[in-house]
């Protein structure tokens, strides 16, 4: 195989990001787009570039040329699509989270295992070159044994209330990326989690039983510690920083900025704000994760971020929510015993 042939399922915002990226790739061919509604695709460049635009899943399941699918629909539809396409023998890339329910996630992953297809979850931050360099530095032992891992993840502005209502809450929607990243950086599994949260930004979150600000502390099985701080509104930009402090030193990745120029004068020292939009910050990572999915298909090699990684991040999100609701530390064994 010199390229992987794929279909996109769901042509909303994230689906269109992947469509645009794939159309510029050499090792991936986009043959089909599936969406419940296709009117918004009519008259676009997609009509000329993509052979099949359809609302019928059978146009994908029955096409032997299509190797894999990218599921970019709303979370409540993921599990059903995973089972459908796994049973059709298609390799699967799925945006996070796999589902809102552990039982659904496990059933979907069981279908993947039974079908013997590849499954990659869309934790794109693993493919960011800065974060990957920190992870490689830790794995190579350059900073010794990790003692403290810190992640700062703050959005530039709150999402619309309609999105908040169906997001699954901060921990499942936003922090789930950080839960995956902290496991990726640590190499050890989380033993216990504790959450403190607040509503400091906008009433839309409290109205929907959600929070907009949180500090999450984690204890790992190797005894090391982790801290994640989240906010739904950082007025200065998209704040994305990580640090791993270890027995021999530390490794950290700062924010990306439009330029790295620092201007020093008598009056002030100024630098650019962090990049504002998630696509500005992580577009290279979005491209790389799909390239790696295609390579896994073509070379029959393992995916870089598995369904098991997706399940474990979901369990951390559920443990965080339980900690918030019951105001206590939650051992992960409470959830894994039920999973």
Short mmCIF file of C-alpha atoms in Angstrom, two decimals:
data_model
loop_
_atom_site.label_atom_id
_atom_site.label_comp_id
_atom_site.label_asym_id
_atom_site.label_seq_id
_atom_site.Cartn_x
_atom_site.Cartn_y
_atom_site.Cartn_z
CA UNK A 1 0.00 0.00 0.00
CA UNK A 2 1.28 3.45 -0.89
CA UNK A 3 -1.66 5.22 0.73
CA UNK A 4 -4.60 4.53 3.02
CA UNK A 5 -8.10 5.13 1.66
CA UNK A 6 -10.44 6.56 4.29
CA UNK A 7 -13.87 8.02 4.89
CA UNK A 8 -14.91 10.84 7.21
CA UNK A 9 -18.01 10.25 9.33
CA UNK A 10 -19.38 13.59 10.50
CA UNK A 11 -18.64 16.79 8.61
CA UNK A 12 -18.98 19.34 11.38
CA UNK A 13 -16.16 21.54 12.69
CA UNK A 14 -13.69 18.80 13.65
CA UNK A 15 -14.66 16.67 10.64
CA UNK A 16 -13.90 19.54 8.28
CA UNK A 17 -10.54 20.11 9.96
CA UNK A 18 -9.63 16.51 9.15
CA UNK A 19 -11.05 16.76 5.63
CA UNK A 20 -8.96 19.84 4.85
CA UNK A 21 -5.83 18.23 6.29
CA UNK A 22 -6.31 14.90 4.51
CA UNK A 23 -6.83 16.57 1.16
CA UNK A 24 -3.29 17.91 1.51
CA UNK A 25 -1.67 14.59 2.45
CA UNK A 26 0.26 12.21 0.21
CA UNK A 27 -0.27 9.01 2.18
CA UNK A 28 -4.04 9.32 2.70
CA UNK A 29 -6.85 9.40 0.14
CA UNK A 30 -10.29 10.65 1.20
CA UNK A 31 -12.91 8.71 -0.78
CA UNK A 32 -16.10 9.43 1.16
CA UNK A 33 -17.82 11.82 3.55
CA UNK A 34 -20.81 10.58 5.54
CA UNK A 35 -23.14 12.93 7.39
CA UNK A 36 -26.80 12.90 8.36
CA UNK A 37 -27.13 16.20 6.51
CA UNK A 38 -25.07 16.98 3.43
CA UNK A 39 -26.66 20.25 2.29
CA UNK A 40 -23.87 22.29 3.88
CA UNK A 41 -21.34 20.46 1.68
CA UNK A 42 -23.08 21.27 -1.59
CA UNK A 43 -21.29 23.84 -3.70
CA UNK A 44 -18.08 23.48 -1.69
CA UNK A 45 -14.67 22.35 -2.88
CA UNK A 46 -15.37 19.04 -1.15
CA UNK A 47 -17.85 18.06 -3.88
CA UNK A 48 -15.07 18.09 -6.49
CA UNK A 49 -12.36 16.61 -4.27
CA UNK A 50 -14.27 13.72 -2.65
CA UNK A 51 -15.93 11.04 -4.85
CA UNK A 52 -18.69 10.06 -2.39
CA UNK A 53 -20.75 12.43 -0.24
CA UNK A 54 -23.59 10.51 1.36
CA UNK A 55 -25.92 10.02 4.30
CA UNK A 56 -26.01 6.24 3.86
CA UNK A 57 -23.46 4.31 6.00
CA UNK A 58 -23.70 1.34 3.62
CA UNK A 59 -21.90 3.39 0.98
CA UNK A 60 -18.87 3.05 3.25
CA UNK A 61 -19.36 -0.36 4.84
CA UNK A 62 -19.87 -1.98 1.42
CA UNK A 63 -16.95 -0.26 -0.31
CA UNK A 64 -13.94 -2.62 -0.37
CA UNK A 65 -11.56 0.19 -1.33
CA UNK A 66 -12.12 2.07 1.94
CA UNK A 67 -9.57 0.90 4.51
CA UNK A 68 -10.56 3.05 7.45
CA UNK A 69 -12.97 5.63 8.84
CA UNK A 70 -12.57 8.74 10.95
CA UNK A 71 -15.51 9.14 13.34
CA UNK A 72 -16.04 12.85 13.99
CA UNK A 73 -19.71 12.83 15.00
CA UNK A 74 -21.24 13.79 18.36
CA UNK A 75 -20.05 11.63 21.25
CA UNK A 76 -23.42 9.97 21.81
CA UNK A 77 -23.15 8.34 18.35
CA UNK A 78 -19.54 7.10 18.59
CA UNK A 79 -20.13 3.65 20.07
CA UNK A 80 -22.76 2.65 17.50
CA UNK A 81 -20.56 3.80 14.62
CA UNK A 82 -17.54 2.00 16.05
CA UNK A 83 -19.45 -1.27 16.20
CA UNK A 84 -20.89 -0.76 12.72
CA UNK A 85 -17.57 -0.08 11.03
CA UNK A 86 -15.62 -2.64 13.05
CA UNK A 87 -18.08 -5.31 11.96
CA UNK A 88 -17.50 -4.16 8.38
CA UNK A 89 -13.75 -4.68 8.78
CA UNK A 90 -12.80 -1.00 8.64
CA UNK A 91 -9.95 0.42 10.71
CA UNK A 92 -11.18 3.20 12.98
CA UNK A 93 -9.98 6.58 14.18
CA UNK A 94 -12.39 8.13 16.69
CA UNK A 95 -12.45 11.57 18.26
CA UNK A 96 -12.50 11.67 22.05
CA UNK A 97 -14.22 10.51 24.17
CA UNK A 98 -15.26 7.10 22.92
CA UNK A 99 -18.57 7.48 24.76
CA UNK A 100 -20.15 8.95 27.87
CA UNK A 101 -20.78 5.51 29.40
CA UNK A 102 -18.17 2.95 30.42
CA UNK A 103 -20.40 0.07 29.33
CA UNK A 104 -20.77 1.53 25.84
CA UNK A 105 -17.05 2.16 25.55
CA UNK A 106 -16.18 -1.39 26.56
CA UNK A 107 -18.76 -2.85 24.17
CA UNK A 108 -17.35 -0.77 21.32
CA UNK A 109 -13.78 -1.81 22.12
CA UNK A 110 -14.86 -5.46 22.37
CA UNK A 111 -16.29 -5.15 18.83
CA UNK A 112 -12.96 -3.73 17.65
CA UNK A 113 -11.02 -6.60 19.26
CA UNK A 114 -13.37 -9.22 17.84
CA UNK A 115 -13.09 -7.75 14.34
CA UNK A 116 -9.31 -7.48 14.56
CA UNK A 117 -9.26 -3.91 13.19
CA UNK A 118 -7.05 -1.06 14.32
CA UNK A 119 -8.51 1.60 16.60
CA UNK A 120 -6.91 4.97 17.34
CA UNK A 121 -8.40 7.55 19.70
CA UNK A 122 -8.05 11.24 18.85
CA UNK A 123 -5.79 12.54 21.60
CA UNK A 124 -3.99 14.85 19.21
CA UNK A 125 -1.77 16.45 21.85
CA UNK A 126 0.40 13.31 21.95
CA UNK A 127 1.48 14.31 18.44
CA UNK A 128 2.49 17.87 19.32
CA UNK A 129 6.23 18.08 18.73
CA UNK A 130 6.90 20.01 21.95
CA UNK A 131 4.94 17.67 24.21
CA UNK A 132 6.41 14.65 22.45
CA UNK A 133 9.93 15.96 23.08
CA UNK A 134 9.18 16.29 26.79
CA UNK A 135 7.80 12.74 26.86
CA UNK A 136 10.85 11.37 25.04
CA UNK A 137 13.15 13.21 27.43
CA UNK A 138 11.38 11.61 30.39
CA UNK A 139 11.42 8.13 28.81
CA UNK A 140 15.15 8.37 28.09
CA UNK A 141 15.81 9.05 31.79
CA UNK A 142 17.39 12.43 31.21
CA UNK A 143 15.56 14.03 34.14
CA UNK A 144 15.62 10.90 36.32
CA UNK A 145 12.48 9.55 37.96
CA UNK A 146 9.45 11.86 37.64
CA UNK A 147 8.39 13.40 40.95
CA UNK A 148 5.83 16.05 39.94
CA UNK A 149 3.97 16.53 36.66
CA UNK A 150 2.14 19.80 36.06
CA UNK A 151 -0.30 20.56 33.25
CA UNK A 152 -1.91 23.92 32.65
CA UNK A 153 -4.79 23.84 30.17
CA UNK A 154 -6.96 26.94 29.84
CA UNK A 155 -9.29 27.83 26.98
CA UNK A 156 -9.35 31.39 25.63
CA UNK A 157 -13.14 31.70 25.90
CA UNK A 158 -16.09 29.65 27.15
CA UNK A 159 -18.01 27.47 24.68
CA UNK A 160 -21.64 28.32 23.84
CA UNK A 161 -24.26 27.11 26.30
CA UNK A 162 -25.73 24.69 23.75
CA UNK A 163 -22.33 23.02 23.61
CA UNK A 164 -22.02 22.96 27.41
CA UNK A 165 -25.36 21.14 27.65
CA UNK A 166 -24.15 18.19 25.55
CA UNK A 167 -20.43 18.26 26.35
CA UNK A 168 -20.49 15.70 29.15
CA UNK A 169 -18.98 18.24 31.56
CA UNK A 170 -15.55 19.80 31.86
CA UNK A 171 -13.72 16.62 32.86
CA UNK A 172 -15.07 14.52 29.99
CA UNK A 173 -14.92 17.27 27.38
CA UNK A 174 -11.84 19.34 28.21
CA UNK A 175 -9.75 17.72 30.94
CA UNK A 176 -9.85 14.33 29.23
CA UNK A 177 -7.00 15.57 27.00
CA UNK A 178 -4.99 16.39 30.12
CA UNK A 179 -5.77 13.03 31.71
CA UNK A 180 -4.35 11.32 28.63
CA UNK A 181 -1.35 13.66 28.52
CA UNK A 182 -0.45 13.14 32.18
CA UNK A 183 -0.50 9.34 31.69
CA UNK A 184 1.56 9.76 28.52
CA UNK A 185 4.16 11.85 30.35
CA UNK A 186 4.28 9.75 33.51
CA UNK A 187 4.40 6.20 32.19
CA UNK A 188 2.74 5.19 35.47
CA UNK A 189 -0.96 4.70 36.05
CA UNK A 190 -3.01 6.96 38.30
CA UNK A 191 -3.78 5.51 41.73
CA UNK A 192 -5.96 8.26 43.21
CA UNK A 193 -7.56 11.54 42.13
CA UNK A 194 -8.92 14.58 43.96
CA UNK A 195 -10.72 17.65 42.61
CA UNK A 196 -11.44 21.16 43.80
CA UNK A 197 -13.55 23.30 41.49
CA UNK A 198 -15.37 26.59 41.19
CA UNK A 199 -17.72 28.59 38.98
CA UNK A 200 -16.00 31.91 38.44
CA UNK A 201 -16.55 32.74 34.78
CA UNK A 202 -20.13 32.40 33.60
CA UNK A 203 -23.49 31.16 34.94
CA UNK A 204 -23.95 28.90 31.91
CA UNK A 205 -21.83 26.20 33.55
CA UNK A 206 -23.58 26.18 36.92
CA UNK A 207 -26.98 26.17 35.18
CA UNK A 208 -25.91 22.93 33.50
CA UNK A 209 -24.37 21.25 36.57
CA UNK A 210 -20.88 21.90 35.27
CA UNK A 211 -17.84 23.85 36.46
CA UNK A 212 -15.53 26.30 34.70
CA UNK A 213 -12.44 26.23 36.93
CA UNK A 214 -10.70 23.25 38.51
CA UNK A 215 -7.55 22.04 40.24
CA UNK A 216 -7.01 18.29 40.00
CA UNK A 217 -4.38 16.42 41.98
CA UNK A 218 -3.31 12.89 41.11
CA UNK A 219 -1.20 10.26 42.84
CA UNK A 220 0.48 7.69 40.60
CA UNK A 221 1.18 4.07 41.38
CA UNK A 222 4.92 4.79 41.54
CA UNK A 223 4.30 7.43 44.26
CA UNK A 224 4.81 10.49 42.06
CA UNK A 225 2.32 13.34 41.96
CA UNK A 226 0.44 15.26 39.29
CA UNK A 227 -1.41 18.57 39.15
CA UNK A 228 -3.77 19.74 36.40
CA UNK A 229 -5.25 23.21 36.40
CA UNK A 230 -8.12 24.03 34.06
CA UNK A 231 -10.05 27.16 33.20
CA UNK A 232 -12.67 27.79 30.56
CA UNK A 233 -11.44 31.37 30.07
CA UNK A 234 -7.90 32.70 29.86
CA UNK A 235 -8.35 36.21 28.49
CA UNK A 236 -4.78 36.35 27.14
CA UNK A 237 -5.01 33.28 24.85
CA UNK A 238 -4.92 29.49 24.67
CA UNK A 239 -2.74 28.57 27.63
CA UNK A 240 -1.14 25.13 27.14
CA UNK A 241 1.91 24.29 29.26
CA UNK A 242 3.45 21.14 30.73
CA UNK A 243 6.31 20.39 33.10
CA UNK A 244 7.84 17.17 34.40
CA UNK A 245 10.07 17.63 37.45
CA UNK A 246 12.30 14.68 38.28
CA UNK A 247 15.19 13.47 40.42
CA UNK A 248 17.81 14.75 37.94
CA UNK A 249 16.11 17.86 36.57
CA UNK A 250 13.00 19.00 34.75
CA UNK A 251 11.57 19.25 31.26
CA UNK A 252 8.90 21.71 30.24
CA UNK A 253 7.06 22.99 27.19
CA UNK A 254 5.85 26.58 27.18
CA UNK A 255 3.08 28.16 25.13
CA UNK A 256 3.43 28.60 21.41
CA UNK A 257 3.29 32.25 20.32
CA UNK A 258 2.96 33.89 16.89
CA UNK A 259 6.63 34.91 17.29
CA UNK A 260 9.24 34.24 19.97
CA UNK A 261 10.45 37.86 19.88
CA UNK A 262 10.88 39.59 23.22
CA UNK A 263 11.13 43.38 23.15
CA UNK A 264 12.89 45.01 26.09
CA UNK A 265 12.74 48.76 26.65
CA UNK A 266 12.99 51.10 29.61
CA UNK A 267 9.20 51.10 29.90
CA UNK A 268 8.44 47.38 29.60
CA UNK A 269 9.42 43.91 28.42
CA UNK A 270 6.84 42.54 25.99
CA UNK A 271 6.20 39.25 24.21
CA UNK A 272 3.33 38.02 22.04
CA UNK A 273 0.26 36.50 23.63
CA UNK A 274 -0.10 32.72 23.27
CA UNK A 275 -1.83 31.56 20.13
CA UNK A 276 -5.55 32.08 20.61
CA UNK A 277 -7.34 29.30 18.74
CA UNK A 278 -6.89 25.56 19.32
CA UNK A 279 -6.40 24.99 15.60
CA UNK A 280 -3.54 27.49 15.50
CA UNK A 281 -1.88 25.74 18.41
CA UNK A 282 -2.45 22.13 17.44
CA UNK A 283 -3.02 21.93 13.68
CA UNK A 284 0.35 20.26 13.07
CA UNK A 285 -0.62 17.68 15.71
CA UNK A 286 -3.97 17.05 13.98
CA UNK A 287 -2.11 16.39 10.74
CA UNK A 288 0.46 14.12 12.37
CA UNK A 289 -2.10 11.94 14.18
CA UNK A 290 -3.84 11.13 10.90
CA UNK A 291 -0.54 10.46 9.14
CA UNK A 292 0.34 8.02 11.90
CA UNK A 293 -3.08 6.34 11.68
CA UNK A 294 -2.49 5.86 7.95
CA UNK A 295 0.98 4.44 8.57
CA UNK A 296 -0.47 1.94 11.06
CA UNK A 297 -2.92 0.79 8.38
CA UNK A 298 -0.35 0.60 5.58
CA UNK A 299 2.38 -1.10 7.62
CA UNK A 300 0.08 -3.13 9.87
CA UNK A 301 1.81 -1.58 12.87
CA UNK A 302 0.36 -0.61 16.28
CA UNK A 303 -1.51 2.69 16.59
CA UNK A 304 0.08 5.44 18.64
CA UNK A 305 -2.91 6.00 20.93
CA UNK A 306 -5.13 3.01 21.58
CA UNK A 307 -8.68 2.33 22.65
CA UNK A 308 -7.30 1.31 26.05
CA UNK A 309 -5.81 4.81 26.36
CA UNK A 310 -9.24 6.22 25.58
CA UNK A 311 -10.94 4.04 28.19
CA UNK A 312 -8.42 4.95 30.89
CA UNK A 313 -8.83 8.67 30.23
CA UNK A 314 -12.60 8.26 30.47
CA UNK A 315 -12.25 6.46 33.81
CA UNK A 316 -10.13 9.34 35.10
CA UNK A 317 -12.82 11.80 34.00
CA UNK A 318 -15.46 9.78 35.84
CA UNK A 319 -13.29 9.57 38.96
CA UNK A 320 -12.79 13.35 38.83
CA UNK A 321 -16.54 13.90 38.61
CA UNK A 322 -17.11 11.55 41.55
CA UNK A 323 -14.47 13.39 43.58
CA UNK A 324 -16.22 16.67 42.84
CA UNK A 325 -19.68 15.38 43.73
CA UNK A 326 -18.62 13.64 46.95
CA UNK A 327 -15.82 16.03 47.97
CA UNK A 328 -13.26 13.30 48.54
CA UNK A 329 -10.27 11.59 47.00
CA UNK A 330 -11.26 8.71 44.74
CA UNK A 331 -9.08 5.62 44.28
CA UNK A 332 -9.17 4.46 40.68
CA UNK A 333 -9.81 0.91 41.90
CA UNK A 334 -13.38 2.05 42.67
CA UNK A 335 -14.01 2.54 38.97
CA UNK A 336 -11.82 -0.16 37.47
CA UNK A 337 -13.56 -2.75 39.63
CA UNK A 338 -16.85 -1.75 37.99
CA UNK A 339 -15.50 -1.24 34.46
#
